[in-house]
Tab-separated table of C-alpha atoms in Angstrom:
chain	number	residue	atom	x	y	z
A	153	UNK	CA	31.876	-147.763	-153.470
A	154	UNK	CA	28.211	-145.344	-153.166
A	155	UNK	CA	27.436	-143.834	-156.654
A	156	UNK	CA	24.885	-141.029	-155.474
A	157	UNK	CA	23.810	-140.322	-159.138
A	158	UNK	CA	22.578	-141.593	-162.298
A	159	UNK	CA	25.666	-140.003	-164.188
A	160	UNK	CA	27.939	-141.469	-161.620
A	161	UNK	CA	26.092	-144.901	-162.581
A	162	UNK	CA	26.701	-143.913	-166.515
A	163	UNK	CA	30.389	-143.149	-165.775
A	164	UNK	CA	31.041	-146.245	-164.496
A	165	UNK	CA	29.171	-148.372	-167.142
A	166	UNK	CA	31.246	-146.496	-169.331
A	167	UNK	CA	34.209	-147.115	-167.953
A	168	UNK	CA	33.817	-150.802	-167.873
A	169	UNK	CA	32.550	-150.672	-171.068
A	170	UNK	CA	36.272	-148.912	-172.666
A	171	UNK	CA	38.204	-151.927	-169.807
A	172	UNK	CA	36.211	-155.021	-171.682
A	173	UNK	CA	36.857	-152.959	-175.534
A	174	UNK	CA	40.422	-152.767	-174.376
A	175	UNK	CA	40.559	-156.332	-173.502
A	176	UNK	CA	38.724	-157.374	-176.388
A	177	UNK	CA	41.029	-155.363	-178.259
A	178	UNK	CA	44.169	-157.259	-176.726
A	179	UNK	CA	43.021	-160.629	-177.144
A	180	UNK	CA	42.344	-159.937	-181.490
A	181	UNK	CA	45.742	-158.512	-182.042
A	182	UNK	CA	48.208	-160.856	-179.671
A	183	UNK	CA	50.077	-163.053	-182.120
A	184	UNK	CA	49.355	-166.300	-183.250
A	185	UNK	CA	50.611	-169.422	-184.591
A	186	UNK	CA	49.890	-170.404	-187.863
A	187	UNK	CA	48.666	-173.979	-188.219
A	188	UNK	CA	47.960	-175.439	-191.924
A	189	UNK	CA	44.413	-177.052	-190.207
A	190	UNK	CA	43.971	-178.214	-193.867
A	191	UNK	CA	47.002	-180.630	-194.250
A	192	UNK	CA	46.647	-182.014	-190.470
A	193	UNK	CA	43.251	-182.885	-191.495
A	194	UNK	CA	43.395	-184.517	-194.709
A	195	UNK	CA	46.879	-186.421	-193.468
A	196	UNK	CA	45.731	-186.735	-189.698
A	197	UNK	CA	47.505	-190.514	-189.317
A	198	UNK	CA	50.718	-189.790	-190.770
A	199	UNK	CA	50.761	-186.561	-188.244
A	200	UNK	CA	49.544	-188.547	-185.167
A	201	UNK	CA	52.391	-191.204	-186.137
A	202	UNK	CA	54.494	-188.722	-186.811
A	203	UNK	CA	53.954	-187.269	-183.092
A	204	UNK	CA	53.981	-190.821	-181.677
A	205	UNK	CA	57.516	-191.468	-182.953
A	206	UNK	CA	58.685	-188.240	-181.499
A	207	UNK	CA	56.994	-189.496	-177.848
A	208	UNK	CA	54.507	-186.622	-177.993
A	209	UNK	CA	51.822	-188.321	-176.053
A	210	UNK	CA	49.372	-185.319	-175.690
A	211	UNK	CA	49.201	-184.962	-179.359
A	212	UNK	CA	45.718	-185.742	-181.168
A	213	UNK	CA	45.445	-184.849	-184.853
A	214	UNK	CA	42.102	-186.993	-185.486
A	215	UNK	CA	41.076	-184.274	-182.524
A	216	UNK	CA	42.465	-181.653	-184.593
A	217	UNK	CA	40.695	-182.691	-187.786
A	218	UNK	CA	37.578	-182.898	-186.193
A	219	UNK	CA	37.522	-179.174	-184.346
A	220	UNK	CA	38.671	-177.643	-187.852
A	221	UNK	CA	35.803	-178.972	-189.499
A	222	UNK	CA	33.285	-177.575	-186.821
A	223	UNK	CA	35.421	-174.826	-187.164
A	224	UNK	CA	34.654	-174.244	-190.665
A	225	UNK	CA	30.790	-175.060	-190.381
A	226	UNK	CA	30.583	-172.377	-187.268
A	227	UNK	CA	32.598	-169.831	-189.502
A	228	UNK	CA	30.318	-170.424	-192.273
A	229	UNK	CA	26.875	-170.302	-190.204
A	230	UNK	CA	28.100	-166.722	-188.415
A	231	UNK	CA	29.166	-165.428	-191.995
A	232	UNK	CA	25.672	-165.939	-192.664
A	233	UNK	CA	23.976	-164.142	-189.933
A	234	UNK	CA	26.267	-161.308	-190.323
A	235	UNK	CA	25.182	-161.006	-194.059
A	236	UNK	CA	21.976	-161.251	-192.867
A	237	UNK	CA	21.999	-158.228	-190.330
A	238	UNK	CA	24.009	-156.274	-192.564
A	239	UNK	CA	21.041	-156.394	-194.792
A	240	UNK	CA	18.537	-155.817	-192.487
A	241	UNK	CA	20.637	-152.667	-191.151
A	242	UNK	CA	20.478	-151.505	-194.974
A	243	UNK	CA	16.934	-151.606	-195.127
A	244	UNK	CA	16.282	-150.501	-191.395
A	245	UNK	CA	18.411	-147.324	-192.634
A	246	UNK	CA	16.840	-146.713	-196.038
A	247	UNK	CA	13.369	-146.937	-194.387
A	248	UNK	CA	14.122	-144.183	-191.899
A	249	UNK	CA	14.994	-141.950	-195.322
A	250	UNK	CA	11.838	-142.867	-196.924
A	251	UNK	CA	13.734	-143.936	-199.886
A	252	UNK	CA	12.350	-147.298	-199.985
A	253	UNK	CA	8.975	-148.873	-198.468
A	254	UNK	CA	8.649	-152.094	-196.442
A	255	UNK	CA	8.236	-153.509	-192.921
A	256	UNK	CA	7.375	-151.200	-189.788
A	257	UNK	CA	10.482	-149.984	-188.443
A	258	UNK	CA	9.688	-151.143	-185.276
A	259	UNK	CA	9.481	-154.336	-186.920
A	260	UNK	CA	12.504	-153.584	-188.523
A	261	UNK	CA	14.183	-152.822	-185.602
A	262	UNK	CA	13.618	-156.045	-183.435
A	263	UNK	CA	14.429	-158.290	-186.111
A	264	UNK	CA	18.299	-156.320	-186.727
A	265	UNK	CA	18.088	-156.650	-182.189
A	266	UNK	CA	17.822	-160.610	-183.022
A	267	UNK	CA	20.125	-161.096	-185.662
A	268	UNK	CA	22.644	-158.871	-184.046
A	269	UNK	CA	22.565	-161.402	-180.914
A	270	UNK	CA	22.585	-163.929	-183.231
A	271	UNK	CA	25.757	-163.104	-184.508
A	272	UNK	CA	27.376	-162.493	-181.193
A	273	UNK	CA	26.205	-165.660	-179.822
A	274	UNK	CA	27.274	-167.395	-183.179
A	275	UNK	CA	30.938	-165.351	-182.956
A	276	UNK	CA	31.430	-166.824	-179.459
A	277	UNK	CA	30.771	-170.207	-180.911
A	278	UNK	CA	33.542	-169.622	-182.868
A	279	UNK	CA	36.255	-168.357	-180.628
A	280	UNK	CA	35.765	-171.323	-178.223
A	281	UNK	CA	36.281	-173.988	-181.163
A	282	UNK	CA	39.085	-171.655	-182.529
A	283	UNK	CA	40.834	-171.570	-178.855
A	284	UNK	CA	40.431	-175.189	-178.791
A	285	UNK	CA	41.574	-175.947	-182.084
A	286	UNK	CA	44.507	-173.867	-181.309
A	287	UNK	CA	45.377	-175.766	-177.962
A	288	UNK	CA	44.680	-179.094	-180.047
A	289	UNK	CA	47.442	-178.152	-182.527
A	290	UNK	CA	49.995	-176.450	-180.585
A	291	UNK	CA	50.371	-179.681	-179.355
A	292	UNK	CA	51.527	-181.045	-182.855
A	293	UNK	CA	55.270	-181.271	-183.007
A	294	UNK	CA	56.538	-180.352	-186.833
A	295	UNK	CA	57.247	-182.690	-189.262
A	296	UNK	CA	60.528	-185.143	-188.831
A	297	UNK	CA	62.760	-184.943	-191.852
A	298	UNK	CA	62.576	-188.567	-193.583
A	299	UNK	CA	66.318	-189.091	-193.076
A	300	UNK	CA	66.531	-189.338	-189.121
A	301	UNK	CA	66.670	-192.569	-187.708
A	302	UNK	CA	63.868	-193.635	-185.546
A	303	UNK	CA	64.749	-193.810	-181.577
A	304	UNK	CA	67.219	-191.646	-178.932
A	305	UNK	CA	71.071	-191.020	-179.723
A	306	UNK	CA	72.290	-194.557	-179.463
A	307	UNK	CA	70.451	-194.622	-182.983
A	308	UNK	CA	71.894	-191.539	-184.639
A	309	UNK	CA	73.937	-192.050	-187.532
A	310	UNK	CA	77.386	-190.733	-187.475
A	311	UNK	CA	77.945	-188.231	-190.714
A	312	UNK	CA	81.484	-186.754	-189.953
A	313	UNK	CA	83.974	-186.691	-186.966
A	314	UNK	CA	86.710	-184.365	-186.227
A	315	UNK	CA	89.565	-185.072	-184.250
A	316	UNK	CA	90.509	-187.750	-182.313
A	317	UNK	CA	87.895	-189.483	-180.222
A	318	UNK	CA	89.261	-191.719	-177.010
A	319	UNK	CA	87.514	-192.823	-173.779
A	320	UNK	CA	88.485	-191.567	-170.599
A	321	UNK	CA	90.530	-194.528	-169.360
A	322	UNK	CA	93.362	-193.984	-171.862
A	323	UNK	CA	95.277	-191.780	-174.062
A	324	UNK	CA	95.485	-192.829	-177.684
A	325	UNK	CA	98.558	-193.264	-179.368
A	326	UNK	CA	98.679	-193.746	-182.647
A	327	UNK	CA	99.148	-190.751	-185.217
A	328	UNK	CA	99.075	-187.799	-181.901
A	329	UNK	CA	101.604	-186.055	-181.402
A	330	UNK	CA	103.056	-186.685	-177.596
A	331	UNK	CA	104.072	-183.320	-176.605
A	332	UNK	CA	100.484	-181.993	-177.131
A	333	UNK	CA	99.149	-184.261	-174.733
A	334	UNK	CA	98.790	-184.129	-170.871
A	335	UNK	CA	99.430	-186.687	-168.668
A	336	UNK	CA	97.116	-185.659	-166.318
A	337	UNK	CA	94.083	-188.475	-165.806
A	338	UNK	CA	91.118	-186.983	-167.896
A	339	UNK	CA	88.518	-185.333	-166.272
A	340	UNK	CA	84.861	-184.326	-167.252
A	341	UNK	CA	83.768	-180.473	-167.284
A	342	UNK	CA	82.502	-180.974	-163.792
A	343	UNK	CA	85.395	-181.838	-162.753
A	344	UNK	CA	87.801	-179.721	-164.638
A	345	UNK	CA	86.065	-176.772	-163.567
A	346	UNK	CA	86.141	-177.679	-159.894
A	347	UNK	CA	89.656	-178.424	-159.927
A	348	UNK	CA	90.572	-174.739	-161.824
A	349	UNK	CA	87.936	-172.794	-159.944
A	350	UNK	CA	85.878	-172.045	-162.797
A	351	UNK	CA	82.369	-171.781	-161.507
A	352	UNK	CA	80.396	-171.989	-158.335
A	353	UNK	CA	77.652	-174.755	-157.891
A	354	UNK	CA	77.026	-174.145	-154.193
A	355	UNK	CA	76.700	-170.330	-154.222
A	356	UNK	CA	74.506	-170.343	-156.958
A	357	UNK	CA	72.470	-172.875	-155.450
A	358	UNK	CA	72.359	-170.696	-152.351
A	359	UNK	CA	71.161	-167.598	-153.880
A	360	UNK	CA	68.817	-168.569	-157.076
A	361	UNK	CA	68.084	-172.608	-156.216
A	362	UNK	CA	69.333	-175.704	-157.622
A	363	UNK	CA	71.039	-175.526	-161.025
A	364	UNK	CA	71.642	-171.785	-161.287
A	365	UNK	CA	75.505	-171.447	-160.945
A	366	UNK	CA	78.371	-168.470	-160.748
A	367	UNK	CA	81.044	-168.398	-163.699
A	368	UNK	CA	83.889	-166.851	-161.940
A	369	UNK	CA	87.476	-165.711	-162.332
A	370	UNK	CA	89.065	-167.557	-165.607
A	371	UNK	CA	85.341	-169.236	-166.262
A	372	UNK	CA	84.238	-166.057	-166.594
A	373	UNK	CA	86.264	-164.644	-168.900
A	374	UNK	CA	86.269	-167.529	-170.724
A	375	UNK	CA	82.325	-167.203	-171.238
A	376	UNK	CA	82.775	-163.393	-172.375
A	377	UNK	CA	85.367	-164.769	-174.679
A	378	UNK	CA	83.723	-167.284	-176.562
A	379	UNK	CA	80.815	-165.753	-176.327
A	380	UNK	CA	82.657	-162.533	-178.249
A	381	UNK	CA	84.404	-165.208	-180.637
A	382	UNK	CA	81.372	-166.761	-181.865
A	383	UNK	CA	79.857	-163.703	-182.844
A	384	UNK	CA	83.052	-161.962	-184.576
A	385	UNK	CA	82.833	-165.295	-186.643
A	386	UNK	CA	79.216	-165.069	-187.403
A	387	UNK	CA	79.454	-161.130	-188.087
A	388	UNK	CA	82.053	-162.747	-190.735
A	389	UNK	CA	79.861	-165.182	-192.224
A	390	UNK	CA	77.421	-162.725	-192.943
A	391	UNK	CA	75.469	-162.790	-190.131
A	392	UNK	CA	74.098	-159.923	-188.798
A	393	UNK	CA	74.946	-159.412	-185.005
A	394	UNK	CA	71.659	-158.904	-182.152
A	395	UNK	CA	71.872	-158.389	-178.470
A	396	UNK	CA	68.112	-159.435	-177.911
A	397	UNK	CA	65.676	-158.523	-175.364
A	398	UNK	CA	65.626	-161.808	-172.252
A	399	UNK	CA	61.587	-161.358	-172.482
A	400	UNK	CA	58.786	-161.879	-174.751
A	401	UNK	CA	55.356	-161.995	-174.782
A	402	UNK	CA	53.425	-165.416	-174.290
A	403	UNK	CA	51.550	-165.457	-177.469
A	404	UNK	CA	54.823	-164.620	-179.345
A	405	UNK	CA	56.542	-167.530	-177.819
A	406	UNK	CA	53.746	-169.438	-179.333
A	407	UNK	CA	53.654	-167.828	-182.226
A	408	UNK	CA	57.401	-168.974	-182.452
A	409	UNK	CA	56.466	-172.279	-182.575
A	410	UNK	CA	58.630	-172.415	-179.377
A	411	UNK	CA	56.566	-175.171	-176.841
A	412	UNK	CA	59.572	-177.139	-175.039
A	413	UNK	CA	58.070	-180.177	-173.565
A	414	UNK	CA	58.979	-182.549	-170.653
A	415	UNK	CA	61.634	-184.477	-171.299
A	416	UNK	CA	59.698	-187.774	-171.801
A	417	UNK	CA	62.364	-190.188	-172.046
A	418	UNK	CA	63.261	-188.947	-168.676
A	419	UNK	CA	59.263	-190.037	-167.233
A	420	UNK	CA	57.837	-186.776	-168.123
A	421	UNK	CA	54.549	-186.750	-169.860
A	422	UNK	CA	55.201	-184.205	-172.583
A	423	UNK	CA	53.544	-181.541	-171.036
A	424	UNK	CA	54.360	-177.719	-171.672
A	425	UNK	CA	56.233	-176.835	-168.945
A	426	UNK	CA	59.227	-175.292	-169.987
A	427	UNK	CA	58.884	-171.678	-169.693
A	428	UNK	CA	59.563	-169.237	-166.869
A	429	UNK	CA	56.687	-166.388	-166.794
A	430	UNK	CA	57.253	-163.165	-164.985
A	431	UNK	CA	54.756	-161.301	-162.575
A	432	UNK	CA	55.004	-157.598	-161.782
A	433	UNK	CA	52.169	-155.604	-160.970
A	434	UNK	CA	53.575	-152.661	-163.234
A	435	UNK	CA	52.320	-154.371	-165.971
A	436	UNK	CA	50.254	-157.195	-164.600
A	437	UNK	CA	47.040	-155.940	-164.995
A	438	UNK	CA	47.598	-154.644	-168.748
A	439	UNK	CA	49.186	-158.008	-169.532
A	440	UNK	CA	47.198	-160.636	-167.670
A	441	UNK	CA	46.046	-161.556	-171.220
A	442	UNK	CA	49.487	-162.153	-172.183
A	443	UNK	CA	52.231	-162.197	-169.409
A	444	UNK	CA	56.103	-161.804	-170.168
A	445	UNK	CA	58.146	-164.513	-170.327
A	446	UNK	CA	61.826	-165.485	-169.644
A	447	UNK	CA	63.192	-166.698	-173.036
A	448	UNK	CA	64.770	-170.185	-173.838
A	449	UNK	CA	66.627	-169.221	-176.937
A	450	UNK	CA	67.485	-165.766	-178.646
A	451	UNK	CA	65.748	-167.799	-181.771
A	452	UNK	CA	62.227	-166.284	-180.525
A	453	UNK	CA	62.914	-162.707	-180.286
A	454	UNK	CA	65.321	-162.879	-183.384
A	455	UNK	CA	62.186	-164.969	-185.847
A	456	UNK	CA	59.772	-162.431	-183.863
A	457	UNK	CA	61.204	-159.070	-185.302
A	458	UNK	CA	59.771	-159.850	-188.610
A	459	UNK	CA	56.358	-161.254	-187.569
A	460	UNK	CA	53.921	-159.481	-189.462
A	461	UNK	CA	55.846	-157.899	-192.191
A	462	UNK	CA	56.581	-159.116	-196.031
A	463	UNK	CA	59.891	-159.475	-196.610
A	464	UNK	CA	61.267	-158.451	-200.300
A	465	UNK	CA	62.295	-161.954	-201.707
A	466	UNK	CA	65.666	-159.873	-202.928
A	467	UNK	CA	66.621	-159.603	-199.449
A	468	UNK	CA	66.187	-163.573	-198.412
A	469	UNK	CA	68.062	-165.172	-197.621
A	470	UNK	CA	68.497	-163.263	-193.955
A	471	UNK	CA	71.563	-164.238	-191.687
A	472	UNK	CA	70.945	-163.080	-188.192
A	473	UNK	CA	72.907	-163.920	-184.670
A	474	UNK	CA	71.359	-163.104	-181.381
A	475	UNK	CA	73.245	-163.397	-178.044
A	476	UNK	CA	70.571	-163.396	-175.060
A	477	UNK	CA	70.472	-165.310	-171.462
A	478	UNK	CA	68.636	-168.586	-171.854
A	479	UNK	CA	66.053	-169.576	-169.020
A	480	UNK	CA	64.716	-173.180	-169.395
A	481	UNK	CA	63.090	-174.673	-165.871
A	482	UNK	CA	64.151	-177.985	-167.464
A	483	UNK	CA	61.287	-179.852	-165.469
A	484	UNK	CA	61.587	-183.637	-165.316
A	485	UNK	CA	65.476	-183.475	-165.918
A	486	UNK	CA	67.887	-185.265	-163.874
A	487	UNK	CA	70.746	-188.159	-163.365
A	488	UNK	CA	74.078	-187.668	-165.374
A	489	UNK	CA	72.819	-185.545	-167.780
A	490	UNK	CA	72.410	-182.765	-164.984
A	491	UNK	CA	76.311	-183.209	-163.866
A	492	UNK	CA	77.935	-179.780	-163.320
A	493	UNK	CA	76.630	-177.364	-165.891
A	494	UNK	CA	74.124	-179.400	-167.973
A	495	UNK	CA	70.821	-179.093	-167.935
A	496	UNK	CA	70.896	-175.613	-165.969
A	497	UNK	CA	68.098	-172.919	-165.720
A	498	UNK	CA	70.434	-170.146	-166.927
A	499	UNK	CA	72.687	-170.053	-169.444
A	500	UNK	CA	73.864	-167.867	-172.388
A	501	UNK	CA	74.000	-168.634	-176.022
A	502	UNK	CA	75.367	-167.418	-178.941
A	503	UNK	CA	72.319	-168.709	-181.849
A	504	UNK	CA	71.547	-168.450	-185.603
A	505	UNK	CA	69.078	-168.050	-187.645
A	506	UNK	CA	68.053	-167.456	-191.358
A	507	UNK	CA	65.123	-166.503	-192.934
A	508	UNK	CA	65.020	-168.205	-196.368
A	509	UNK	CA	62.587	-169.449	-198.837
A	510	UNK	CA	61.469	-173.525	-198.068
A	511	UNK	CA	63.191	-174.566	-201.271
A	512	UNK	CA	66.913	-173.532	-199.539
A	513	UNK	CA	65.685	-175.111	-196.357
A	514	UNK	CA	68.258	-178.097	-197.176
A	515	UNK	CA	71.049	-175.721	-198.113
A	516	UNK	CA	70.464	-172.894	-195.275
A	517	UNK	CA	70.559	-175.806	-193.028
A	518	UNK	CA	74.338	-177.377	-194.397
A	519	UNK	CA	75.313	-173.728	-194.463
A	520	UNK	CA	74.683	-173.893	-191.180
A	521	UNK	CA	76.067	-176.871	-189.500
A	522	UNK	CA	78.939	-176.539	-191.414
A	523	UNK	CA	79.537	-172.916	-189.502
A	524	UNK	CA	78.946	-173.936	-186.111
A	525	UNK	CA	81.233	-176.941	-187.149
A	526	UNK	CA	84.266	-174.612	-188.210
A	527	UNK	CA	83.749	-173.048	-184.785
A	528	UNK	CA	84.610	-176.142	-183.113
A	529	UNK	CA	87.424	-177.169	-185.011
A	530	UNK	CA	88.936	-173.528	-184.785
A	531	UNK	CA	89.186	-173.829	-181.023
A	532	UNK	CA	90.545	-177.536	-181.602
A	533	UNK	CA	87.515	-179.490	-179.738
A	534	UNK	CA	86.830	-182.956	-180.816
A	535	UNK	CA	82.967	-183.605	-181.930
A	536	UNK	CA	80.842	-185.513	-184.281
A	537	UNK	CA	78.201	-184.418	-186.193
A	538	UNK	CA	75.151	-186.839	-185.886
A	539	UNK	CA	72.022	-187.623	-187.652
């Protein structure tokens, strides 16, 4: 490109001037996660063991500690210079009025120049220790609740059952009633839903890649109907209903909280990467800073409609359901876990949340398990609830 003037020079500085405010601009007001920097410092082992019984092997909270308190210092030392040139601008500006004697105003002038690239050069100090401090925590899992038992599900503690539990080899007897009970050889979902037609493995497999699958004919009814029950149920619990958007932006994901790992036990190495991110050059170049991405739960863009605002005590505490399409890319997954429809990349879901004060944490939590459990025992499944 020729510029052939000095204004066509000027336009352009201009212009790039407005592109790197606008960016600037972007990068201050995408959302972000709240860490409390203060407790994982001054309780940095118990978080690191914390993370270490959870198999979170990126974690580092000593790391975490440390970058706070440079954090702090830097914070401290660029408060200071920007003090300082505020000052100096004062006096700069009362000299030009003549309302107050001092220093040359040339003088003045090159010593506000310094301090004012003092302060930028202190401020970008401070953004890379806050983006690394960030990282650093993000990879903190929360908190485990002091009642669940160390390990994977062979440890898990068995609070209730409902119904009848059997293994597949046999059809219990005792206290079932006959006539309710096939004599057809029991079969896993897998194969159930070969055997009736209910969804498509190969096609789906075909057209989107491995573990993206068709519900079809009765299977896909069946999802529109349970899908429809579950939220005529929640509607009369109190819950009120959502159809939420299947996007969000990155830093709301992480403002979530939401960072699904690698499945560890599985040989992953913990590492964040979960999440399906969409490119489109509509809005690529706006968005670079903060690309859309393909939800895993409805739970982000349900907690992300209030992010931001102060909610009137009076109104907590807040019941809402949110029907969306799940995407997970479920990296590191496989064996039987990823039989038939397990462990897929699509998948909708019906999911709850409520927006409470910590001290009904414990009782919005029962409320809740005891809900989805009336769910299953309305449609006469047999389950356990765990620990």
């Amino acid at each position: 490109m020729m510029l052939g003037s000095r204004s066509a020079q000027r336009m352009l500085r201009q212009r790039c001037q407005r592109q790197a405010d606008i960016g600037w601009q972007t990068r201050r007001t995408l959302k972000q996660p709240a860490f409390d920097y203060r407790h994982i410092r001054d309780n940095a082992a118990s978080v690191q063991a914390n993370a270490e019984r959870r198999n979170v092997r990126d974690a580092r909270a000593h790391r975490v500690a440390q970058l706070y308190d440079e954090f702090c210092a830097l914070t401290a030392a660029a408060n200071d210079k920007r003090s300082r040139l505020n000052s100096a601008s004062r006096e700069l500006a009362a000299s030009k009025s003549g309302s107050k004697s001092g220093p040359e105003p040339e003088a003045m002038k090159r010593q506000a120049r310094a301090l004012r690239e003092a302060v930028r050069e202190a401020d970008a100090a401070v953004a890379q220790v806050q983006a690394e401090l960030e990282r650093e925590a993000a990879r903190l899992p929360n908190s485990t609740h002091g009642d669940t038992p160390e390990g994977d599900e062979s440890q898990a503690r068995v609070i209730r059952t409902h119904g009848t539990l059997h293994t597949i080899d046999r059809v219990p007897e005792d206290g079932v009633d006959q006539r309710h009970l096939s004599r057809e050889p029991f079969a896993d979902h897998a194969d159930l839903a070969a055997r009736l037609g209910l969804v498509d493995l190969a096609a789906g497999a075909a057209v989107a890649g491995a573990r993206f699958h068709y519900w079809r004919g009765a299977g896909a009814l069946l999802e529109l109907a349970l899908v429809q029950y579950a939220m005529t149920r929640a509607v009369g619990a109190g819950f009120v209903p959502h159809v939420t958007p299947d996007v969000a932006r990155a830093s709301v994901v992480a403002a979530c909280g939401f960072r699904p790992r690698e499945d560890t036990a599985s040989g992953g190495n913990g590492s964040a990467c979960q999440t399906y991110r969409v490119e489109h050059e509509s809005h690529a170049a706006s968005s670079s800073d903060d690309p859309l991405c393909l939800v895993a739960t409805a739970e982000i863009p349900l907690v992300a409609m209030h992010a931001g605002s102060v909610v009137d005590g009076a109104r907590l505490p807040m019941s809402l359901a949110g029907v969306s399409h799940c995407f997970r890319a479920e990296a590191g997954a496989r064996g039987r876990d990823t039989r038939g429809v397990y462990r897929v990349h699509q998948f909708t879901k019906v999911e709850l949340v409520t927006l409470a004060h910590p001290d009904r944490s414990a009782h919005e939590l029962a409320r809740l398990v005891d809900f989805q459990a009336s769910l299953y025992a309305d449609l006469g499944l047999t389950f356990r609830v765990l620990l």
